[in-house]
Structure formats: C-alpha cells, structure tokens
Short mmCIF file of C-alpha atoms and ligand atoms in Angstrom, two decimals:
data_model
loop_
_atom_site.label_atom_id
_atom_site.label_comp_id
_atom_site.label_asym_id
_atom_site.label_seq_id
_atom_site.Cartn_x
_atom_site.Cartn_y
_atom_site.Cartn_z
CA MET F 1348 -20.92 -8.74 -14.24
CA SER F 1349 -23.83 -9.27 -11.57
CA ASP F 1350 -27.42 -8.96 -12.86
CA ASN F 1351 -28.35 -5.44 -12.04
CA GLY F 1352 -31.15 -5.06 -14.40
CA SER F 1353 -33.91 -6.53 -12.14
CA ARG F 1354 -33.14 -4.49 -8.86
CA THR F 1355 -35.64 -1.98 -7.80
CA PRO F 1356 -33.74 1.51 -8.13
CA ALA F 1357 -33.27 3.75 -5.09
CA THR F 1358 -35.39 6.89 -5.23
CA LEU F 1359 -34.07 10.28 -4.03
CA GLU F 1360 -36.92 12.64 -3.12
CA MET F 1361 -35.89 16.33 -2.63
CA GLY F 1362 -37.94 18.91 -1.05
CA ASP F 1363 -38.48 21.02 -4.04
CA ASN F 1364 -39.95 18.24 -6.18
CA ARG F 1365 -36.59 17.13 -7.44
CA ARG F 1366 -36.34 13.40 -7.47
CA ALA F 1367 -33.91 10.80 -8.85
CA GLU F 1368 -34.06 7.18 -9.53
CA LEU F 1369 -30.73 5.59 -8.86
CA PRO F 1370 -30.11 2.13 -10.09
CA ILE F 1371 -28.58 -0.37 -7.54
CA LEU F 1372 -25.69 -2.29 -8.72
CA SER F 1373 -24.53 -5.65 -6.96
CA GLY F 1374 -21.17 -7.08 -7.02
CA SER F 1375 -20.28 -10.93 -6.58
CA ILE F 1376 -19.94 -10.46 -2.73
CA GLY F 1377 -20.04 -7.33 -0.61
CA PRO F 1378 -22.11 -4.24 -0.38
CA ASP F 1379 -24.32 -3.18 -3.18
CA VAL F 1380 -23.58 0.41 -4.65
CA ILE F 1381 -25.95 3.16 -5.63
CA ASP F 1382 -25.21 4.21 -9.26
CA ILE F 1383 -25.05 8.04 -8.99
CA ARG F 1384 -23.80 8.84 -12.57
CA LYS F 1385 -27.02 10.48 -13.67
CA LEU F 1386 -27.53 12.29 -10.13
CA TYR F 1387 -26.11 15.74 -11.00
CA GLY F 1388 -27.86 15.51 -14.51
CA GLY F 1389 -31.23 14.78 -12.76
CA THR F 1390 -30.89 16.98 -9.69
CA GLY F 1391 -28.10 19.54 -10.20
CA CYS F 1392 -26.58 18.18 -7.10
CA PHE F 1393 -23.11 16.44 -6.34
CA THR F 1394 -22.61 13.87 -3.57
CA TYR F 1395 -20.37 14.87 -0.83
CA ASP F 1396 -18.08 12.45 0.65
CA PRO F 1397 -14.59 13.86 2.03
CA GLY F 1398 -12.03 11.14 2.00
CA PHE F 1399 -14.38 8.94 -0.09
CA THR F 1400 -15.62 7.03 2.99
CA SER F 1401 -18.78 5.76 1.11
CA THR F 1402 -17.80 5.92 -2.34
CA ALA F 1403 -16.97 3.16 -4.77
CA ALA F 1404 -14.45 4.41 -7.56
CA CYS F 1405 -14.46 1.50 -9.76
CA ARG F 1406 -15.56 -2.28 -10.44
CA SER F 1407 -12.59 -4.47 -9.49
CA LYS F 1408 -11.93 -8.27 -9.32
CA ILE F 1409 -8.49 -8.07 -7.54
CA THR F 1410 -8.95 -7.75 -3.74
CA TYR F 1411 -12.07 -8.01 -1.45
CA ILE F 1412 -12.14 -6.58 2.06
CA ASP F 1413 -14.94 -7.20 4.70
CA GLY F 1414 -13.83 -4.64 7.30
CA ASP F 1415 -16.38 -5.83 9.78
CA GLU F 1416 -15.39 -9.45 9.60
CA GLY F 1417 -11.80 -8.87 9.09
CA VAL F 1418 -11.61 -10.65 5.94
CA LEU F 1419 -9.15 -10.02 3.12
CA LEU F 1420 -9.26 -12.07 -0.25
CA HIS F 1421 -7.07 -11.81 -3.27
CA ARG F 1422 -9.03 -13.21 -6.29
CA GLY F 1423 -11.11 -15.23 -3.76
CA TYR F 1424 -8.12 -16.57 -1.75
CA ARG F 1425 -8.07 -15.78 1.96
CA ILE F 1426 -4.88 -13.72 2.85
CA GLU F 1427 -4.14 -16.25 5.61
CA ASP F 1428 -3.80 -19.10 3.21
CA LEU F 1429 -1.87 -17.38 0.73
CA ALA F 1430 0.58 -16.28 3.43
CA GLU F 1431 1.03 -19.72 4.83
CA LYS F 1432 0.79 -21.76 1.54
CA SER F 1433 2.09 -19.72 -1.24
CA ASP F 1434 4.93 -17.44 -2.09
CA PHE F 1435 5.25 -13.92 -3.19
CA LEU F 1436 5.73 -14.35 -6.90
CA GLU F 1437 2.91 -16.81 -7.02
CA VAL F 1438 0.63 -14.34 -5.26
CA ALA F 1439 1.79 -11.81 -7.66
CA TYR F 1440 0.75 -13.81 -10.66
CA LEU F 1441 -2.65 -14.54 -8.91
CA ILE F 1442 -3.13 -10.74 -8.35
CA LEU F 1443 -2.07 -9.79 -11.83
CA PHE F 1444 -3.69 -12.38 -14.04
CA GLY F 1445 -6.54 -13.66 -11.76
CA ASP F 1446 -5.72 -17.34 -10.95
CA LEU F 1447 -3.13 -19.38 -9.12
CA PRO F 1448 -0.54 -20.29 -11.76
CA THR F 1449 0.06 -23.88 -12.83
CA ALA F 1450 3.78 -25.11 -12.38
CA ALA F 1451 4.75 -24.12 -15.96
CA GLN F 1452 2.88 -20.74 -15.71
CA LYS F 1453 4.81 -19.87 -12.58
CA ALA F 1454 8.25 -20.96 -14.07
CA GLU F 1455 7.54 -18.59 -17.02
CA PHE F 1456 6.53 -15.60 -14.76
CA VAL F 1457 9.41 -16.20 -12.32
CA HIS F 1458 11.85 -16.28 -15.29
CA GLY F 1459 10.28 -13.10 -16.85
CA VAL F 1460 10.55 -11.25 -13.49
CA THR F 1461 14.02 -12.54 -12.93
CA TYR F 1462 15.49 -11.32 -16.29
CA HIS F 1463 14.20 -7.86 -15.76
CA THR F 1464 15.77 -7.25 -12.38
CA MET F 1465 18.73 -5.18 -13.62
CA VAL F 1466 18.31 -1.38 -14.00
CA ASN F 1467 19.98 0.77 -16.63
CA GLU F 1468 23.41 1.85 -15.51
CA GLN F 1469 22.28 5.59 -15.88
CA ILE F 1470 19.80 4.98 -13.09
CA ILE F 1471 22.94 4.24 -10.80
CA ASN F 1472 24.34 7.52 -12.07
CA LEU F 1473 21.30 9.35 -11.27
CA MET F 1474 21.46 8.06 -7.64
CA ARG F 1475 24.62 10.01 -7.15
CA GLY F 1476 22.69 13.30 -7.34
CA PHE F 1477 21.14 12.63 -3.83
CA ARG F 1478 22.67 13.47 -0.66
CA ARG F 1479 23.68 10.14 1.20
CA ASP F 1480 21.06 10.90 3.81
CA ALA F 1481 18.30 11.06 1.55
CA HIS F 1482 15.22 9.20 2.71
CA PRO F 1483 14.86 6.01 0.60
CA MET F 1484 11.05 6.82 -0.21
CA ALA F 1485 12.37 10.07 -1.70
CA VAL F 1486 14.87 8.26 -3.79
CA MET F 1487 12.39 5.47 -4.92
CA ILE F 1488 9.72 8.23 -5.80
CA ALA F 1489 12.48 9.80 -8.11
CA MET F 1490 14.01 6.54 -9.52
CA VAL F 1491 10.66 5.01 -10.37
CA GLY F 1492 9.55 8.00 -11.96
CA ALA F 1493 12.86 8.22 -13.86
CA LEU F 1494 12.02 4.75 -15.39
CA SER F 1495 9.50 6.72 -17.48
CA ALA F 1496 12.48 8.54 -19.10
CA PHE F 1497 14.13 5.16 -19.98
CA TYR F 1498 11.36 3.46 -21.65
CA HIS F 1499 9.91 5.44 -24.37
CA GLU F 1500 9.03 2.45 -26.54
CA ASP F 1501 6.64 1.03 -23.89
CA LEU F 1502 4.38 3.93 -23.38
CA ASP F 1503 1.52 2.81 -25.50
CA ILE F 1504 -0.64 2.05 -22.68
CA ASN F 1505 -3.42 0.71 -24.99
CA ASP F 1506 -1.18 -2.15 -26.28
CA PRO F 1507 -1.60 -5.12 -23.89
CA HIS F 1508 2.01 -6.30 -24.68
CA ASN F 1509 3.47 -3.02 -23.80
CA ARG F 1510 1.48 -3.00 -20.58
CA LEU F 1511 2.77 -6.57 -19.77
CA ILE F 1512 6.47 -5.65 -20.31
CA ALA F 1513 5.93 -2.47 -18.17
CA THR F 1514 4.43 -4.69 -15.48
CA TYR F 1515 7.28 -7.12 -15.42
CA ARG F 1516 9.83 -4.24 -15.37
CA LEU F 1517 8.00 -2.45 -12.32
CA VAL F 1518 7.66 -5.86 -10.33
CA ALA F 1519 11.34 -6.93 -11.18
CA LYS F 1520 13.12 -3.68 -10.84
CA ILE F 1521 11.62 -2.31 -7.60
CA PRO F 1522 13.68 -4.36 -5.26
CA THR F 1523 16.76 -3.26 -7.29
CA ILE F 1524 15.80 0.19 -6.78
CA ALA F 1525 14.99 -0.06 -3.12
CA SER F 1526 18.34 -1.83 -2.35
CA LEU F 1527 20.20 0.81 -4.43
CA ALA F 1528 18.46 3.44 -2.22
CA TYR F 1529 19.76 1.66 0.76
CA LYS F 1530 23.36 1.08 -0.38
CA TYR F 1531 23.63 4.59 -1.54
CA SER F 1532 22.55 5.67 1.94
CA VAL F 1533 25.29 3.77 3.87
CA GLY F 1534 27.94 4.43 1.28
CA GLN F 1535 28.33 0.83 0.27
CA PRO F 1536 28.75 -0.39 -3.49
CA PHE F 1537 25.60 -1.18 -5.34
CA ILE F 1538 25.12 -5.06 -5.59
CA TYR F 1539 23.70 -6.49 -8.58
CA PRO F 1540 20.79 -8.91 -8.79
CA GLN F 1541 21.63 -12.82 -8.77
CA ASN F 1542 19.25 -14.76 -11.11
CA HIS F 1543 19.77 -17.89 -9.12
CA LEU F 1544 18.09 -16.39 -6.04
CA ASN F 1545 14.45 -16.13 -5.45
CA TYR F 1546 12.70 -12.81 -5.09
CA ALA F 1547 13.11 -12.24 -1.29
CA GLU F 1548 16.66 -13.93 -1.15
CA ASN F 1549 17.69 -11.60 -4.04
CA PHE F 1550 16.47 -8.35 -2.16
CA LEU F 1551 18.24 -9.51 0.93
CA HIS F 1552 21.35 -10.16 -1.11
CA MET F 1553 21.34 -6.75 -2.80
CA MET F 1554 20.67 -4.98 0.55
CA PHE F 1555 23.39 -6.80 2.72
CA ALA F 1556 25.94 -8.45 0.43
CA VAL F 1557 29.28 -6.62 0.04
CA PRO F 1558 32.08 -7.36 -2.78
CA CYS F 1559 34.64 -8.41 -0.25
CA GLU F 1560 33.19 -11.68 0.85
CA PRO F 1561 30.37 -14.31 -0.07
CA TYR F 1562 27.03 -13.52 1.54
CA ARG F 1563 24.80 -16.29 2.54
CA VAL F 1564 21.14 -15.50 2.59
CA ASP F 1565 19.42 -16.88 5.58
CA PRO F 1566 16.36 -18.97 4.39
CA VAL F 1567 14.55 -18.28 7.43
CA LEU F 1568 14.62 -14.44 7.09
CA ALA F 1569 14.02 -14.93 3.22
CA LYS F 1570 10.75 -16.88 3.99
CA ALA F 1571 9.71 -14.26 6.66
CA LEU F 1572 10.35 -11.39 4.22
CA ASP F 1573 8.49 -13.27 1.36
CA LYS F 1574 5.64 -13.56 3.78
CA ILE F 1575 5.62 -9.82 4.46
CA PHE F 1576 5.67 -9.11 0.77
CA ILE F 1577 2.69 -11.12 0.47
CA LEU F 1578 0.74 -9.37 3.16
CA HIS F 1579 1.60 -6.08 1.59
CA ALA F 1580 0.86 -7.00 -2.06
CA ASP F 1581 -2.64 -5.26 -2.66
CA HIS F 1582 -5.49 -3.93 -0.56
CA GLU F 1583 -8.39 -2.63 -2.75
CA GLN F 1584 -8.80 1.02 -3.37
CA ASN F 1585 -6.58 2.49 -0.56
CA ALA F 1586 -4.93 5.92 -0.81
CA SER F 1587 -1.93 4.88 -2.74
CA THR F 1588 -3.81 2.47 -5.21
CA SER F 1589 -6.40 5.28 -5.89
CA THR F 1590 -3.62 7.64 -6.60
CA VAL F 1591 -2.19 5.28 -9.10
CA ARG F 1592 -5.50 4.87 -10.62
CA LEU F 1593 -6.21 8.61 -10.93
CA VAL F 1594 -2.69 9.43 -12.33
CA GLY F 1595 -3.11 6.41 -14.83
CA SER F 1596 -6.63 7.55 -15.76
CA THR F 1597 -5.09 10.56 -17.64
CA GLY F 1598 -2.94 8.11 -19.73
CA ALA F 1599 0.18 8.93 -18.07
CA SER F 1600 3.09 6.64 -18.05
CA PRO F 1601 2.59 3.57 -15.53
CA TYR F 1602 6.15 4.38 -14.06
CA ALA F 1603 4.92 7.92 -13.22
CA ALA F 1604 1.66 6.62 -11.85
CA ILE F 1605 3.40 4.06 -9.59
CA SER F 1606 6.00 6.89 -8.47
CA ALA F 1607 2.79 8.69 -7.45
CA GLY F 1608 1.55 5.75 -5.69
CA ILE F 1609 5.04 5.61 -3.80
CA ALA F 1610 4.69 9.28 -2.84
CA SER F 1611 1.16 8.53 -1.38
CA LEU F 1612 2.18 5.61 0.58
CA TRP F 1613 5.01 7.53 2.31
CA GLY F 1614 2.62 9.34 4.48
CA PRO F 1615 2.32 8.25 8.02
CA ALA F 1616 -1.36 7.89 7.95
CA HIS F 1617 -0.74 5.30 5.35
CA GLY F 1618 2.27 2.99 4.61
CA GLY F 1619 4.60 5.39 6.46
CA ALA F 1620 3.04 3.94 9.63
CA ASN F 1621 5.28 1.09 10.00
CA GLU F 1622 8.24 3.22 10.41
CA ALA F 1623 6.19 5.35 12.82
CA VAL F 1624 5.17 2.41 14.81
CA VAL F 1625 8.80 1.34 15.55
CA GLN F 1626 9.68 4.99 16.50
CA MET F 1627 6.54 5.19 18.83
CA LEU F 1628 7.34 1.70 20.52
CA ALA F 1629 10.99 3.22 21.22
CA GLU F 1630 9.52 6.35 22.72
CA ILE F 1631 7.22 4.33 25.05
CA GLY F 1632 10.45 2.59 26.04
CA SER F 1633 8.80 0.47 28.64
CA VAL F 1634 5.39 -1.42 29.61
CA GLU F 1635 5.03 0.86 32.67
CA ARG F 1636 4.72 3.83 30.32
CA ILE F 1637 1.96 2.50 28.23
CA PRO F 1638 -0.88 3.93 30.02
CA ASP F 1639 0.28 7.55 29.57
CA PHE F 1640 0.70 7.02 25.85
CA ILE F 1641 -2.92 5.46 25.78
CA ARG F 1642 -4.08 8.60 27.37
CA ARG F 1643 -2.49 10.80 25.08
CA ALA F 1644 -3.99 8.81 21.97
CA LYS F 1645 -7.37 9.50 23.40
CA ASP F 1646 -6.68 13.20 24.07
CA LYS F 1647 -8.08 15.32 21.22
CA ASP F 1648 -5.81 18.04 22.11
CA ASP F 1649 -2.73 15.81 21.86
CA PRO F 1650 -1.64 15.10 18.16
CA PHE F 1651 -0.34 11.75 19.19
CA ARG F 1652 -2.03 8.91 17.63
CA LEU F 1653 -1.51 5.11 18.22
CA MET F 1654 0.44 4.33 15.17
CA GLY F 1655 -0.46 1.00 13.48
CA PHE F 1656 -3.87 1.30 14.94
CA GLY F 1657 -7.05 1.90 13.38
CA HIS F 1658 -8.14 1.58 9.65
CA ARG F 1659 -10.52 3.19 7.28
CA VAL F 1660 -12.06 -0.15 6.38
CA TYR F 1661 -11.26 -2.69 9.16
CA LYS F 1662 -13.51 -2.43 11.93
CA ASN F 1663 -12.26 -5.67 13.38
CA TYR F 1664 -8.66 -7.24 13.45
CA ASP F 1665 -6.78 -6.76 10.25
CA PRO F 1666 -6.25 -10.09 9.28
CA ARG F 1667 -2.55 -9.23 8.08
CA ALA F 1668 -1.90 -7.99 11.62
CA GLY F 1669 -2.86 -11.45 13.02
CA VAL F 1670 -0.44 -13.25 10.50
CA LEU F 1671 2.35 -10.71 11.26
CA LYS F 1672 1.83 -11.09 15.07
CA SER F 1673 2.44 -14.85 14.86
CA SER F 1674 5.30 -14.40 12.38
CA ALA F 1675 6.88 -11.96 14.69
CA ASP F 1676 6.91 -14.33 17.59
CA GLN F 1677 8.57 -17.11 15.11
CA VAL F 1678 11.15 -14.83 13.68
CA LEU F 1679 12.27 -13.21 16.73
CA ASP F 1680 12.32 -16.42 18.56
CA LEU F 1681 14.58 -18.04 15.76
CA LEU F 1682 16.91 -14.83 15.75
CA GLY F 1683 17.09 -15.40 19.71
CA GLN F 1684 15.21 -12.04 20.46
CA LYS F 1685 12.40 -13.74 22.17
CA ASP F 1686 12.53 -11.17 24.78
CA ASN F 1687 12.59 -8.30 22.33
CA PRO F 1688 11.40 -5.14 24.43
CA LYS F 1689 9.59 -3.58 21.41
CA LEU F 1690 7.52 -6.74 20.79
CA ALA F 1691 6.68 -7.06 24.48
CA ILE F 1692 5.45 -3.45 24.64
CA ALA F 1693 3.56 -3.88 21.31
CA LYS F 1694 1.81 -6.94 22.53
CA GLU F 1695 0.88 -5.14 26.12
CA LEU F 1696 -0.22 -2.01 24.14
CA GLU F 1697 -2.55 -4.05 22.06
CA LYS F 1698 -4.03 -5.91 25.08
CA ILE F 1699 -4.34 -2.61 27.06
CA ALA F 1700 -5.89 -0.69 23.98
CA LEU F 1701 -8.41 -3.43 23.01
CA GLU F 1702 -9.74 -3.43 26.54
CA ASP F 1703 -10.11 0.34 26.59
CA GLU F 1704 -13.61 1.56 25.78
CA TYR F 1705 -12.34 4.47 23.76
CA PHE F 1706 -10.64 2.10 21.22
CA ARG F 1707 -13.32 -0.59 21.44
CA ASP F 1708 -16.00 1.92 20.67
CA ARG F 1709 -14.14 3.44 17.66
CA LYS F 1710 -13.52 -0.11 16.50
CA LEU F 1711 -9.70 0.59 16.31
CA PHE F 1712 -7.70 -2.45 16.17
CA PRO F 1713 -3.97 -3.24 15.15
CA ASN F 1714 -3.59 -2.83 11.29
CA VAL F 1715 -0.78 -4.33 9.02
CA ASP F 1716 1.67 -1.70 10.19
CA PHE F 1717 1.73 -2.42 13.85
CA TYR F 1718 3.94 -5.61 13.86
CA SER F 1719 5.79 -5.55 10.45
CA GLY F 1720 8.33 -3.05 11.63
CA ILE F 1721 9.25 -5.19 14.79
CA ILE F 1722 10.10 -8.12 12.24
CA LEU F 1723 11.98 -5.83 9.97
CA GLU F 1724 13.99 -4.31 12.69
CA ALA F 1725 14.94 -7.71 14.14
CA MET F 1726 16.17 -8.55 10.46
CA LYS F 1727 18.53 -5.58 10.68
CA ILE F 1728 16.58 -3.66 8.08
CA PRO F 1729 17.01 -0.13 8.87
CA THR F 1730 13.63 1.72 10.04
CA SER F 1731 14.06 4.15 7.05
CA MET F 1732 13.72 1.15 4.73
CA PHE F 1733 10.36 0.10 6.19
CA THR F 1734 8.02 1.93 3.90
CA ALA F 1735 10.31 1.21 0.96
CA ILE F 1736 9.65 -2.37 1.63
CA PHE F 1737 5.95 -1.86 1.76
CA ALA F 1738 6.20 0.14 -1.60
CA LEU F 1739 8.28 -2.72 -3.05
CA ALA F 1740 5.66 -5.28 -2.16
CA ARG F 1741 2.58 -3.07 -3.20
CA THR F 1742 4.06 -2.38 -6.46
CA VAL F 1743 2.29 -5.65 -7.96
CA GLY F 1744 -0.90 -4.48 -6.57
CA TRP F 1745 -0.48 -1.09 -8.05
CA ALA F 1746 0.42 -2.71 -11.45
CA ALA F 1747 -2.63 -4.99 -11.36
CA GLN F 1748 -5.02 -2.19 -10.60
CA TRP F 1749 -3.54 0.10 -13.10
CA ASN F 1750 -3.88 -2.75 -15.76
CA GLU F 1751 -7.56 -3.26 -14.57
CA MET F 1752 -8.34 0.44 -14.92
CA ILE F 1753 -6.85 0.67 -18.34
CA GLU F 1754 -8.83 -2.44 -19.49
CA ASP F 1755 -12.17 -1.20 -17.78
CA PRO F 1756 -14.64 0.08 -20.46
CA GLU F 1757 -16.26 2.24 -17.71
CA GLN F 1758 -13.26 4.11 -16.67
CA LYS F 1759 -12.53 7.51 -17.65
CA ILE F 1760 -10.28 10.28 -16.66
CA GLY F 1761 -10.82 10.75 -12.83
CA ARG F 1762 -12.15 14.33 -12.08
CA PRO F 1763 -13.95 14.72 -8.83
CA ARG F 1764 -16.14 17.84 -8.20
CA GLN F 1765 -16.68 19.77 -4.97
CA LEU F 1766 -18.78 21.90 -2.56
CA TYR F 1767 -17.66 25.51 -3.40
CA VAL F 1768 -17.70 27.73 -0.20
CA GLY F 1769 -15.53 30.56 -1.49
CA PRO F 1770 -16.69 34.15 -2.25
CA PRO F 1771 -19.49 34.54 -5.09
CA GLU F 1772 -18.49 36.42 -8.26
CA ARG F 1773 -17.08 40.05 -7.33
CA ALA F 1774 -15.75 42.83 -9.27
CA PHE F 1775 -11.88 43.62 -9.54
CA VAL F 1776 -10.52 46.42 -7.41
CA PRO F 1777 -7.41 48.29 -8.55
CA ILE F 1778 -4.65 48.14 -6.02
CA GLU F 1779 -4.68 52.04 -5.43
CA GLN F 1780 -8.42 51.53 -4.44
CA ARG F 1781 -7.67 48.62 -1.88
CA GLY F 1782 -7.97 49.62 1.83
C1 LIG J 328 -2.36 1.44 5.97
O1 LIG J 328 -6.64 2.04 3.41
C2 LIG J 328 -5.76 0.93 3.46
O2 LIG J 328 -6.16 -0.21 3.11
C3 LIG J 328 -4.42 1.12 3.88
C4 LIG J 328 -3.48 -0.07 4.31
C5 LIG J 328 -3.19 -0.77 2.94
O3 LIG J 328 -2.73 -1.79 2.95
O4 LIG J 328 -3.06 -0.05 1.99
O5 LIG J 328 -4.31 -0.83 5.20
C6 LIG J 328 -2.31 0.42 4.94
O6 LIG J 328 -2.36 2.61 5.61
C7 LIG J 328 -2.82 1.08 7.18
C8 LIG J 328 -3.20 2.44 8.23
C9 LIG J 328 -1.78 2.70 8.73
N1 LIG J 328 -2.02 4.05 9.53
C10 LIG J 328 -1.84 4.19 10.73
O7 LIG J 328 -1.52 3.15 11.71
C11 LIG J 328 -1.83 5.50 11.37
C12 LIG J 328 -2.75 5.61 12.68
N2 LIG J 328 -4.17 5.38 12.20
C13 LIG J 328 -4.97 6.45 12.02
O8 LIG J 328 -4.34 7.59 11.48
C14 LIG J 328 -6.43 6.22 11.31
O9 LIG J 328 -6.81 4.98 12.02
C15 LIG J 328 -6.44 5.93 9.90
C16 LIG J 328 -5.88 7.02 9.01
C17 LIG J 328 -5.70 4.61 9.62
C18 LIG J 328 -7.80 5.76 9.65
O10 LIG J 328 -8.57 6.99 9.73
P1 LIG J 328 -10.08 7.19 9.42
O11 LIG J 328 -10.85 6.06 8.84
O12 LIG J 328 -10.15 8.63 8.61
O13 LIG J 328 -10.58 7.41 10.86
P2 LIG J 328 -10.84 8.63 11.71
O14 LIG J 328 -9.56 9.53 11.57
O15 LIG J 328 -11.92 9.39 11.43
O16 LIG J 328 -10.82 8.14 13.31
C19 LIG J 328 -12.01 7.78 13.66
C20 LIG J 328 -11.92 8.09 15.20
C21 LIG J 328 -11.53 9.41 15.48
O17 LIG J 328 -11.94 9.84 16.73
P3 LIG J 328 -13.20 10.77 16.90
O18 LIG J 328 -13.11 11.94 16.18
O19 LIG J 328 -14.45 9.76 16.37
O20 LIG J 328 -13.51 10.89 18.41
O21 LIG J 328 -10.85 7.17 15.89
C22 LIG J 328 -9.75 7.96 16.19
C23 LIG J 328 -9.97 9.32 15.44
O22 LIG J 328 -9.37 10.34 16.31
N3 LIG J 328 -8.59 7.39 15.77
C24 LIG J 328 -7.60 7.10 16.51
C25 LIG J 328 -6.78 6.34 15.81
N4 LIG J 328 -7.15 6.10 14.54
C26 LIG J 328 -8.32 6.73 14.73
N5 LIG J 328 -7.18 7.49 17.78
C27 LIG J 328 -6.08 7.19 18.38
N6 LIG J 328 -5.02 6.58 17.60
C28 LIG J 328 -5.36 6.12 16.36
N7 LIG J 328 -4.60 5.42 15.78
#
C-alpha cells in the first residue's frame, strides 16, 4: 500500500462555514484519489457522479489503464506484450494470481482448468427449455446463474479453497456453456470438451465439430482466438466488472455475480458493441456511404452512434484495437479474405473519423470492439456469438476482481446514495377525494 500518511489533505470549504479535510491517497501509478469516506459525516453532503466518471470504487492490483496514453497493463505487463508473447491461460494465471506462472505452475493450472470443463448433464437438460432462436447471451446468463444451483458445497465465499474451486469451474466451464448455447441454436448435438486440446482449440472443437466426422482445429484460427481471449480478459472497473463486484459485495454466489456480469456486458454500449459494429458495417455497405453515417453519428437528433468508437476511459487509441487491427489483417489474409469488404469499410471509416474534428475534439478512437467482430465473422463464428465470446474471455477478469473484492479488508456491501429530486413529504389523499 502506498504511503498516504504524509500527504497534505484536500480541504473543502463550503459557503456556510462547513469544511472538510479529505485525505489524498496515492496508488503505485496513476491518479491520486480524494478519500471522501468522511465527507457526509463532516458536511452532510454526498458527492454526485452519474456513471461514476470520476469515482474510484476500490483499490485493485489487477489492471491499470492510462486512458490519455492508451496504456493497458495486467499486473504491470503491457497488453501488447501479453498478446504477442503469451497465451490465454498463462494470462489468466497472471490476472488471477498476480505473477506470470513458472512452467510447473502453468502446467498445474492448465490441468486444473482442463479437468473442470465438463458441465453437469442436468445443465444440458436445462438448455432444452429455451427456444432454438434464444440469443446466446440470454442462455449464458441463465446457465452460469444455474451453476449456483449445482454447487451448494462451494458457497462458503470466505473459504479461499472454495473460492479457488469456484474460480476454476467458472474459467473452465464458460467455453463449454458458450458452445452449448451455439449448438442448441443451430439444432446440432452438443460436443463434449476434449482434454488433449488447449483452451482455444477446445472451444473451436466444441463449436464446430459434429459426431459424424473428425474435426481438425485450424491452429491459425485457434491462435487468433486465443489472442482475442487475451485482449478481452480484464479491463479495470468497467460496467460489467463493477456489476460483478456489486453483486458479490452482498455475499451472493460467485456464479450469480458473474451471471449478472454477463447481463451487464450484453448491452450495446458495452460488450454488445462488437455485434453492433459488424451490423453497422453491413448497413454502411460501401466506402461511398461512409460520409452519410459519419454525419448521422454527429447528429444529436439521430440516435445512431459509431459503434466500436469512443470509450469512457481511453481518450487515445485503445491498445487492444491496435493489436486486433493488425490481427485482422493477418487472419483475413491467411483465410484468403484480404479484400474483405467489412475490413476495408472499417479501415476507411476509422481514417475518415479520426480526421473529423467532431471525433478528434471528443477524443473518440476505435475501441476493442471495432475490429474484433470482423475477425470472428471471418472465422465463421456467428454474429450472435460475438458478445458470448467477450463474456467467455472476461470471466477470468470478473473472477479475479471478485476474489480481490472478497479479500479486500476495506470492501463492504456496495450501496450508493442519491440526489433526491422527488416530492417532499405530503399527506395521503383517499381516492374519493382525488381530482
Ligand atoms: C467496451 O469501460 C470499459 O472498459 C469497457 C470495455 C471493456 O473492456 O470492458 O472497454 C469494453 O464496452 C468498449 C465500448 C464499446 N461501446 C461502443 O463502442 C458503443 C459506442 N460508444 C459509445 O456508446 C460511448 O463512446 C461509450 C459508451 C463507449 C462511452 O460513453 P461515455 O464515456 O459516457 O461518453 P459520452 O456518451 O458522454 O460521449 C461523449 C461525447 C458525446 O457527445 P457530446 O454530448 O459531448 O456532444 O462523445 C459522443 C457523445 O455523443 N460520442 C459519440 C460516440 N461515443 C461518444 N458520438 C458518436 N459515436 C460514438 N460512438
């Protein structure tokens, strides 16, 4: 913990002689925070911060983002290095346990994940209650939440071993559940996990294998998917992670908390944007139509927004978008889709937008969702599965943040306050006297 005792506190002077001295806390890198925990007691005032744009909800050691510089670190390692030099389960170990694993630690972790990939057969029976056209995210919300009905013995969240088992189960079973959702939607039989395949290979196998013939996983696609998983693994206190922390802060089951995180991620302003980007690029249809969509994105009276653009924290290029842009070039080239029209439109859209003062002034750059869908579509993954893949990858981040929250002595049940603007107290009027 940084030295916070010697810092000169912030002083808040209010017109009516109310004042408060507020400690300044410093982290290891990044902005200091003003500790307002005693503000209400000292002034009778709350802070007001819709969307928590300037609010730090917790201390965390997992992920650091410098939005102005476009920097993303996981436990101090740059995302660009992890994407190029590591693999998803190694990054998952780093995010969960704080350091890159030794070979022996990695082997043990991979074995632990591998041998938790199967789901209870009753989960498969549960699936059959859905219509075949149910959105995979709706199915994942339900199925991950349903895991809390299967693991009663693991619900002592104050027992570190119970938390570890729940963490293994979540990371291991989420690809199986995601592939179950897909297979059910296309009316194909479920494919069981294969323990000789790595994490990304196993997911592709469960998605695309059929019982009638052997399925060969394309190592290039598996490597590209593994990189996509790395790039989506964690991202500080975003909306879905904050949802997981808030649900978990009540002592609720981790499976229920992560089911809530999946629900939050589904929104088009968050993880649902990758699906919306590909739909937007299809709607644009050609480079010639881009100016009209740029105009619409700038028109306050038009609800259209440039999906995959803008970010609450990044006021520079999202480093994940940069890695995905070059990965898109490589994967589509390898798949013989170098002239993919959606990629051409995306690149021209980015070029035009970044030269436009509306986007420049508001520091709107491509984010992680702008190129990811183009790669997934080229890999023949259906659009409806894009956010499900985001949720699959982010589960390790949610689990790590949930564990950190439970272990944090400063954390307590999350319970924000409000600025009340409703009617002051008034007497009840019987219905016969109402006008
Ligand atoms: C993710 O938080 C995370 O870390 C999330 C994430 C993660 O890994 O967990 O990074 C993943 O969710 C990425 C974001 C995916 N969403 C989209 O691509 C949807 C399109 N983007 C926007 O909806 C928006 O940019 C947000 C939601 C991402 C951020 O919104 P903010 O921070 O609340 O910003 P804002 O809405 O206040 O916008 C500021 C200005 C506004 O204009 P003015 O009122 O100042 O004139 O920028 C405009 C907005 O209208 N604006 C856009 C725009 N995004 C913002 N205008 C056109 N197109 C856009 N995409």
